[in-house]
GROMACS .gro file of C-alpha atoms in nm:
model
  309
    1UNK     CA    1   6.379  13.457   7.647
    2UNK     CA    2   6.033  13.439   7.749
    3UNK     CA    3   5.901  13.106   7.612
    4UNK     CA    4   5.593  13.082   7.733
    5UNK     CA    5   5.462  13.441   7.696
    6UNK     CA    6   5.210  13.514   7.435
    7UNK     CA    7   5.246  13.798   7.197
    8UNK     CA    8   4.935  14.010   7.077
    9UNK     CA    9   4.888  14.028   6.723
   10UNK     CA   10   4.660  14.309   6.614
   11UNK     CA   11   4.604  14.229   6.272
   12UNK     CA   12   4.536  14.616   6.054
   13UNK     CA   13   4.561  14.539   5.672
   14UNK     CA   14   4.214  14.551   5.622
   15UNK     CA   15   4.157  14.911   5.736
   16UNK     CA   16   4.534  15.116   5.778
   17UNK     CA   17   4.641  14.879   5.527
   18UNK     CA   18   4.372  14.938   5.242
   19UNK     CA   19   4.277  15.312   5.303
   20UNK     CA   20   4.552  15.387   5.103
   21UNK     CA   21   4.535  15.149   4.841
   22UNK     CA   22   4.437  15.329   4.469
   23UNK     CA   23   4.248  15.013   4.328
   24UNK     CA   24   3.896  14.993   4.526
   25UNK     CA   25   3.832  14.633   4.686
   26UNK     CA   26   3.530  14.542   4.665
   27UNK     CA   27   3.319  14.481   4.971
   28UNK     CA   28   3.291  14.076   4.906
   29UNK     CA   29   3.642  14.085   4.859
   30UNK     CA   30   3.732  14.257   5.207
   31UNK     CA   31   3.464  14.025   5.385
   32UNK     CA   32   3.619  13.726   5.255
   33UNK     CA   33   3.968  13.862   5.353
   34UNK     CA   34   3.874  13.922   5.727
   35UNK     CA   35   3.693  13.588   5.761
   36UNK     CA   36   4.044  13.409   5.660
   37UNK     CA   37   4.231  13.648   5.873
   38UNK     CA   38   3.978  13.539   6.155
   39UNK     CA   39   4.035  13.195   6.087
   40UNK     CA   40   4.392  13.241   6.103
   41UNK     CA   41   4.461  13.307   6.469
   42UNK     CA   42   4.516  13.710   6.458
   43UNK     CA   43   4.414  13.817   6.828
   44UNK     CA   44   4.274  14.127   6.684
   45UNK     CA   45   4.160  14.273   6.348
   46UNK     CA   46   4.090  14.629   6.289
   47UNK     CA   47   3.796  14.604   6.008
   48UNK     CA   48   3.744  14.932   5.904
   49UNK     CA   49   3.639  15.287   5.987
   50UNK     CA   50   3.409  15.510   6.022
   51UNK     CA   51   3.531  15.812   5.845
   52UNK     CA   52   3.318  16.023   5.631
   53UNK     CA   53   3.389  15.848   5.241
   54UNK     CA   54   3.463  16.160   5.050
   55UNK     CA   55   3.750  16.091   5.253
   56UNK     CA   56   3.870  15.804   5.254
   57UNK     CA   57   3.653  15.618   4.957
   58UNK     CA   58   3.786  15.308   5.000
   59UNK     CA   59   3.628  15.244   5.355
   60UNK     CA   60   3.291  15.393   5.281
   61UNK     CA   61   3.137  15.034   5.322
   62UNK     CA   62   3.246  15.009   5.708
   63UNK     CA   63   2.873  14.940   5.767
   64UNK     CA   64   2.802  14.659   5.528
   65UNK     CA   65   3.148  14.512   5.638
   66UNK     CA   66   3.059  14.464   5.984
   67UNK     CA   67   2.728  14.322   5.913
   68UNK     CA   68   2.883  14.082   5.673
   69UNK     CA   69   3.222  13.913   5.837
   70UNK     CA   70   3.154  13.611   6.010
   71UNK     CA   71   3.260  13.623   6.387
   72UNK     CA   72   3.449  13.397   6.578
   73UNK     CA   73   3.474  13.343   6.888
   74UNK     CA   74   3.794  13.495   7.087
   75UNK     CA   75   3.887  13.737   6.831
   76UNK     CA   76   3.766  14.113   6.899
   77UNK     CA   77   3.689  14.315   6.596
   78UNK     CA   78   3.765  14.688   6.609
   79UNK     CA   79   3.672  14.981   6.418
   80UNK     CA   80   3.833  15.379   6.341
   81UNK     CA   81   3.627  15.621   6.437
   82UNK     CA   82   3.672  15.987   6.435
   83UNK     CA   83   3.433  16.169   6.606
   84UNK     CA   84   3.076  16.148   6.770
   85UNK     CA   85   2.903  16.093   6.408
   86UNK     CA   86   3.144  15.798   6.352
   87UNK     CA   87   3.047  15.631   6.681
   88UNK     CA   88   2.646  15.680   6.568
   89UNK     CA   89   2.726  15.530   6.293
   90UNK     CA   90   2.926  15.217   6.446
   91UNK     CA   91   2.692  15.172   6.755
   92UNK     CA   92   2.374  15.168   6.515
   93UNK     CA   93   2.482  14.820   6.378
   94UNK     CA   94   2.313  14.534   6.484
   95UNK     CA   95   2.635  14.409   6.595
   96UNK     CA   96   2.871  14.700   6.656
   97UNK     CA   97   3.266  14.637   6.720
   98UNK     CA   98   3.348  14.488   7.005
   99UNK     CA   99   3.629  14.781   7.063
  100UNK     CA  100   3.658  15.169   6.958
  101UNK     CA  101   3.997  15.328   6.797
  102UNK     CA  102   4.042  15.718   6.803
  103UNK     CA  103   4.356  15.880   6.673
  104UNK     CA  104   4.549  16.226   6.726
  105UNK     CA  105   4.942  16.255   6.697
  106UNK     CA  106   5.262  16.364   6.854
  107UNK     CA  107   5.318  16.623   6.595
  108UNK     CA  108   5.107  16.930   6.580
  109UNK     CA  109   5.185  16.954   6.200
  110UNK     CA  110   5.091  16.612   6.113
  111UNK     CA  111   4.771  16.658   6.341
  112UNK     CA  112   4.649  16.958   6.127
  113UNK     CA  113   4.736  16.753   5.759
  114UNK     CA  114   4.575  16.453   5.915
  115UNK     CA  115   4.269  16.572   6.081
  116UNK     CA  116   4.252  16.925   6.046
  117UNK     CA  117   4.288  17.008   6.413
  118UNK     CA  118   4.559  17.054   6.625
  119UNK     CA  119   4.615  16.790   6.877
  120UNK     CA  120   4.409  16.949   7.166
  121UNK     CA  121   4.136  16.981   6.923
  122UNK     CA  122   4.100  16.668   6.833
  123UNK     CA  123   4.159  16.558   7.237
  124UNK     CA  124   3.844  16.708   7.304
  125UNK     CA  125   3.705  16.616   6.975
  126UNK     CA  126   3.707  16.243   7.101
  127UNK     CA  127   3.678  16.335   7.444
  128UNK     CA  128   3.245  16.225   7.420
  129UNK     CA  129   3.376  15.916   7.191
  130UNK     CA  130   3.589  15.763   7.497
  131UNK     CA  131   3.290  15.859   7.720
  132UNK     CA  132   2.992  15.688   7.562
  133UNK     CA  133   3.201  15.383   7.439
  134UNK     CA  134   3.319  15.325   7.779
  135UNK     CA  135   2.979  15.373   7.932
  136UNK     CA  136   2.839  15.100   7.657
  137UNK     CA  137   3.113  14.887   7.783
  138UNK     CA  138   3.341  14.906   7.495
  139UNK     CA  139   3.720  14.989   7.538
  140UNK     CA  140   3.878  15.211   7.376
  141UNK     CA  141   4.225  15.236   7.212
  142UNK     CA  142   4.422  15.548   7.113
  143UNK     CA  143   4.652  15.606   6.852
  144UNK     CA  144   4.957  15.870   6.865
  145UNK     CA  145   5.082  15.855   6.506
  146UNK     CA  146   5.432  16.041   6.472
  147UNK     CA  147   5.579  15.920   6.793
  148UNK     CA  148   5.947  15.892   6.656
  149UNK     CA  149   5.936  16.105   6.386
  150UNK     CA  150   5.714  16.387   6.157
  151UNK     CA  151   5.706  16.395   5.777
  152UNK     CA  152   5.714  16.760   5.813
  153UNK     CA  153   5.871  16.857   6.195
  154UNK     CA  154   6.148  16.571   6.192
  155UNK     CA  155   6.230  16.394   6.502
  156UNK     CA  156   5.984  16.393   6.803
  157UNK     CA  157   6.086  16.479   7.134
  158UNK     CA  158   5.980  16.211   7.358
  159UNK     CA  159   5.821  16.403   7.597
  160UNK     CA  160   5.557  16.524   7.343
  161UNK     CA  161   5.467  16.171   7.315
  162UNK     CA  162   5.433  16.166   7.674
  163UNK     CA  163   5.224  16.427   7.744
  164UNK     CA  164   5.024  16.319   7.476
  165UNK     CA  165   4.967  15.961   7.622
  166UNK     CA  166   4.904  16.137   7.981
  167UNK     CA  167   4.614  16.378   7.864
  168UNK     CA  168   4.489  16.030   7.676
  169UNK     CA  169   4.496  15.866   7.981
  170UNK     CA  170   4.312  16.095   8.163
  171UNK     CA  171   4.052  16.101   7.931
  172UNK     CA  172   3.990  15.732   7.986
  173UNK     CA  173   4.117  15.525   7.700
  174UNK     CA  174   4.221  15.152   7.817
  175UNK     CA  175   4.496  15.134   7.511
  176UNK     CA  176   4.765  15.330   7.399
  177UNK     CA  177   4.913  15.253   7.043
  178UNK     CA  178   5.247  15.417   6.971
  179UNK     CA  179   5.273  15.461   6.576
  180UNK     CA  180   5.620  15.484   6.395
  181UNK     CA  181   5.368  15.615   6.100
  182UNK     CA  182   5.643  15.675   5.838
  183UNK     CA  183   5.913  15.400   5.973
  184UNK     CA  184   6.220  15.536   6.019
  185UNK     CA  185   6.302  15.383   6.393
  186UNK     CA  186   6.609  15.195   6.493
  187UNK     CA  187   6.642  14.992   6.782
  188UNK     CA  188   6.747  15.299   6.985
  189UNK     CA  189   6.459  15.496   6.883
  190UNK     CA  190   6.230  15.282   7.083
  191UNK     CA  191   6.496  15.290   7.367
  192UNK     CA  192   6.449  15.644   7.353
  193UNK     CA  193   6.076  15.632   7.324
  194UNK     CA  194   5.981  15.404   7.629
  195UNK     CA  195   6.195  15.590   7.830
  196UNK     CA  196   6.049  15.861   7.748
  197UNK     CA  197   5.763  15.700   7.887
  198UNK     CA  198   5.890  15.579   8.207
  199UNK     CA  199   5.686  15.616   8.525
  200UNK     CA  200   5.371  15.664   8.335
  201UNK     CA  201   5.355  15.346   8.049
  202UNK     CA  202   5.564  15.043   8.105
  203UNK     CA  203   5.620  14.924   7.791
  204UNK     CA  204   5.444  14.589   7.831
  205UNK     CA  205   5.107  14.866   7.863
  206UNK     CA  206   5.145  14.978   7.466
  207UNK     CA  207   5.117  14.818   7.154
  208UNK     CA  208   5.385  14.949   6.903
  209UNK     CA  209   5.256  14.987   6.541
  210UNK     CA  210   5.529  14.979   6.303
  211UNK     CA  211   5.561  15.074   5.939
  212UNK     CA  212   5.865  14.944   5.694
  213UNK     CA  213   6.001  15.242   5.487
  214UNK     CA  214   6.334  15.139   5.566
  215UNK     CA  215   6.383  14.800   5.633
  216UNK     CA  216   6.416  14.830   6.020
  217UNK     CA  217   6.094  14.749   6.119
  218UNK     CA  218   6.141  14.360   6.265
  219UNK     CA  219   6.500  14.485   6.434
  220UNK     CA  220   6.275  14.748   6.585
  221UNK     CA  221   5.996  14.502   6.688
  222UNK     CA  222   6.264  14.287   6.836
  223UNK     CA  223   6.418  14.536   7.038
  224UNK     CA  224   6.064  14.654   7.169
  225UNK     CA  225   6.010  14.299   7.294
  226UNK     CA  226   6.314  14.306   7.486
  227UNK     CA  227   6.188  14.604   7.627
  228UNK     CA  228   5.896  14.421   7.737
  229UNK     CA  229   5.633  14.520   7.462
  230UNK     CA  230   5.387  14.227   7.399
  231UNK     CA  231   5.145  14.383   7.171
  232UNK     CA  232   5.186  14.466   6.800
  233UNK     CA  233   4.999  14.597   6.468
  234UNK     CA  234   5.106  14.468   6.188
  235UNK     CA  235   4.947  14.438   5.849
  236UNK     CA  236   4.901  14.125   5.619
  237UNK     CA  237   5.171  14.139   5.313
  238UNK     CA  238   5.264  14.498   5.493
  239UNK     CA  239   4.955  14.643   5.294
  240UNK     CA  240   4.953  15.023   5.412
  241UNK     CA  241   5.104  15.330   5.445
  242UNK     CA  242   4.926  15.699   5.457
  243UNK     CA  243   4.792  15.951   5.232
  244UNK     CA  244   4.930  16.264   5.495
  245UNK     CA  245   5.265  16.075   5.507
  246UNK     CA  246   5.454  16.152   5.185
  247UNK     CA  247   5.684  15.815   5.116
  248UNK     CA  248   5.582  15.595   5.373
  249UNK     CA  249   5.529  15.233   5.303
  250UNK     CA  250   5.303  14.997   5.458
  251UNK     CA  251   5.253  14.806   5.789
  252UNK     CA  252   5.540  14.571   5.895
  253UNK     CA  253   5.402  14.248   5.761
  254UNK     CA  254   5.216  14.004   5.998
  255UNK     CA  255   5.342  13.680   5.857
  256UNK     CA  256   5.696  13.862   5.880
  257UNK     CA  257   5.614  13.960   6.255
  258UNK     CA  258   5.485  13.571   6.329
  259UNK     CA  259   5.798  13.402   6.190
  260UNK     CA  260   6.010  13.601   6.359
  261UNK     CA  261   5.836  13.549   6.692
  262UNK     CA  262   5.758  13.150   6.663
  263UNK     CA  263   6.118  13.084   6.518
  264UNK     CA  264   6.218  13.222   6.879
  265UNK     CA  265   5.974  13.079   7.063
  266UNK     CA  266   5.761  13.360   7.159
  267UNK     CA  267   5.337  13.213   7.123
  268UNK     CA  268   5.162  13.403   6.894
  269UNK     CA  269   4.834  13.205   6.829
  270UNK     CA  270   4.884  13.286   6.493
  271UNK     CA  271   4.866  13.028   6.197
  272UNK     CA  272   5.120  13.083   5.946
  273UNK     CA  273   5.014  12.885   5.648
  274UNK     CA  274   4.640  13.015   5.730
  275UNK     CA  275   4.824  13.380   5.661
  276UNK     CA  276   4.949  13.292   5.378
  277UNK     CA  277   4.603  13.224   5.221
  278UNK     CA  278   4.535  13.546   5.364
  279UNK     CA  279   4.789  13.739   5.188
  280UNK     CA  280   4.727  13.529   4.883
  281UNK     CA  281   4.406  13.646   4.860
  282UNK     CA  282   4.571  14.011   4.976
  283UNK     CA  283   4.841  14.016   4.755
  284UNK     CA  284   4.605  13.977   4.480
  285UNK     CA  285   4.326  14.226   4.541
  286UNK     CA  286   4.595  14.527   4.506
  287UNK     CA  287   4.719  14.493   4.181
  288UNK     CA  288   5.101  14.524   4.266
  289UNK     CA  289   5.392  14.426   4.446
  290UNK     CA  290   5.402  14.351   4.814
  291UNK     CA  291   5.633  14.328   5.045
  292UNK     CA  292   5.636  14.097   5.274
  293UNK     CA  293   5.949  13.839   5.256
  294UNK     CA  294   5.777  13.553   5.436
  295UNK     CA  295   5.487  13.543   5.192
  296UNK     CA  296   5.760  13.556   4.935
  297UNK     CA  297   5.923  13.261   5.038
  298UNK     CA  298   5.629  13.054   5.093
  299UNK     CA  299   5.501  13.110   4.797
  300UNK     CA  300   5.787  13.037   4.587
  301UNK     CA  301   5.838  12.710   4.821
  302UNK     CA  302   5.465  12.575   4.736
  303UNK     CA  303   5.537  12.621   4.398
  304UNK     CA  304   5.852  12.436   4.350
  305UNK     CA  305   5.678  12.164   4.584
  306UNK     CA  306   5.407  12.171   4.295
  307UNK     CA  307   5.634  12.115   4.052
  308UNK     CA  308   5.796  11.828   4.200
  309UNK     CA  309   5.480  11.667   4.284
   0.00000   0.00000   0.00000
């Protein structure tokens, strides 16, 4: 075990993980949620995006939230955008992000649902997008959602997923994010996935972006680090899922993620009581059930130390 290595914690509840939420947040409430994830030691946090709002209502503030969350130093704030009219919109702020997310998918199904384009559509859709945020100096990441499995084609071939990453690649992106978007991985999926990759991605070059639907999300995560992966979404109180991904749940949990990795001695940078004010404050602002187990626990321990105070 790998003591001394630090993990990258790419912290996504506040855009994958609310987009899909039915009860609107207001914009205070999502500022105030993003300053205490920034205070809690994420590496990353993925505020929002830049989609058009008859869309996706919920994140039709992306502007005001950016101009509002207080910055700190060492933590890079990212944003979703999906075309050239997104990136207007993101680079007009007086403080843009400090890094640019586009998305397309392993599945040519899930591509059409998602974005209404197949995936070499919406390549060259965000072809210009990787080109002018590189030349202002901003890297880019790239998602491939469906790279184990398709709501609607079943199990991806790991090839697709490499070709995919290859033509992404090419194009110029500096991150590639491999998305288990309706989480049904086991351990030998992501086997099967980075060696699908092999001789083009090591797998300490990704970031693996998990989702929960059945329970195998931290085994996954855990075999992925033995693989060598050192970067990870993950989503405070596993707030998420996706509108064009019929009975997927949210985003592994963060706080779920961190205990796992500090209880074996893998550095995170991440503060877990500071996330649990986070997904306090989380937990609260959706109106129902979440379903992260650490939060869980630490709640119900506070209380009973309450009570015996």
């Amino acid at each position: 075990m790998a003591e001394r290595e630090r993990i990258r914690i790419t912290e996504v509840g506040p855009r994958d993980g609310l987009q899909n939420e039915a009860r609107a947040v207001s914009t205070d409430v999502k500022v105030a949620f993003i300053d205490l994830l920034s205070a809690s030691g994420v590496a990353e946090i993925e505020v929002s995006s830049f989609v058009s709002s008859r869309w996706v209502p919920q994140l039709g503030d992306a502007s005001e939230v950016f101009a509002r969350i207080q910055r700190r130093k060492g933590v890079t704030y990212s944003a979703l955008v999906p075309n050239e009219q997104g990136l207007d919109a993101a680079m007009a702020l007086a403080s843009p992000p400090d890094k640019i997310a586009v998305f397309t998918a392993a599945s040519e199904t899930f591509s059409r649902k998602n974005t209404n384009a197949t995936i070499a559509q919406t390549l060259e859709r965000f072809a210009p997008v990787i080109r002018r945020s590189r030349d202002a100096r901003k890297p880019v990441r790239a998602y491939i959602s469906c790279a184990v499995a398709c709501p609607y084609e079943g199990p991806t071939d790991p090839q697709n997923v490499r070709s995919v990453a290859g033509k992404l690649l090419d194009l110029g992106v500096d991150e590639i994010d491999l998305g288990d978007t309706i989480g049904v991985a086991a351990p030998s999926d992501i086997d099967l996935l980075y060696e699908g990759l092999a001789g083009l991605l090591k797998p300490g070059q990704t970031t693996l972006h998990l989702h929960d639907t059945r329970g195998t999300a931290l085994t996954c995560a855990y075999r992925a680090f033995e693989l060598g992966v050192r970067s990870f979404d993950s989503s405070c109180v596993g707030l998420g899922g996706c509108p064009y991904a019929p009975g997927a749940s949210g985003n592994v949990a963060t706080e779920d993620v961190v205990y796992m990795l500090e209880g074996m001695g893998v550095r995170t940078g991440v503060d877990l009581d500071r996330l649990v004010d986070c997904a306090r404050l989380a937990s609260t602002l959706v109106g129902h059930e979440v379903p992260s187990k650490y939060y869980r626990a630490a709640i119900g321990a506070r209380s009973r130390a309450s009570s015996a105070g």
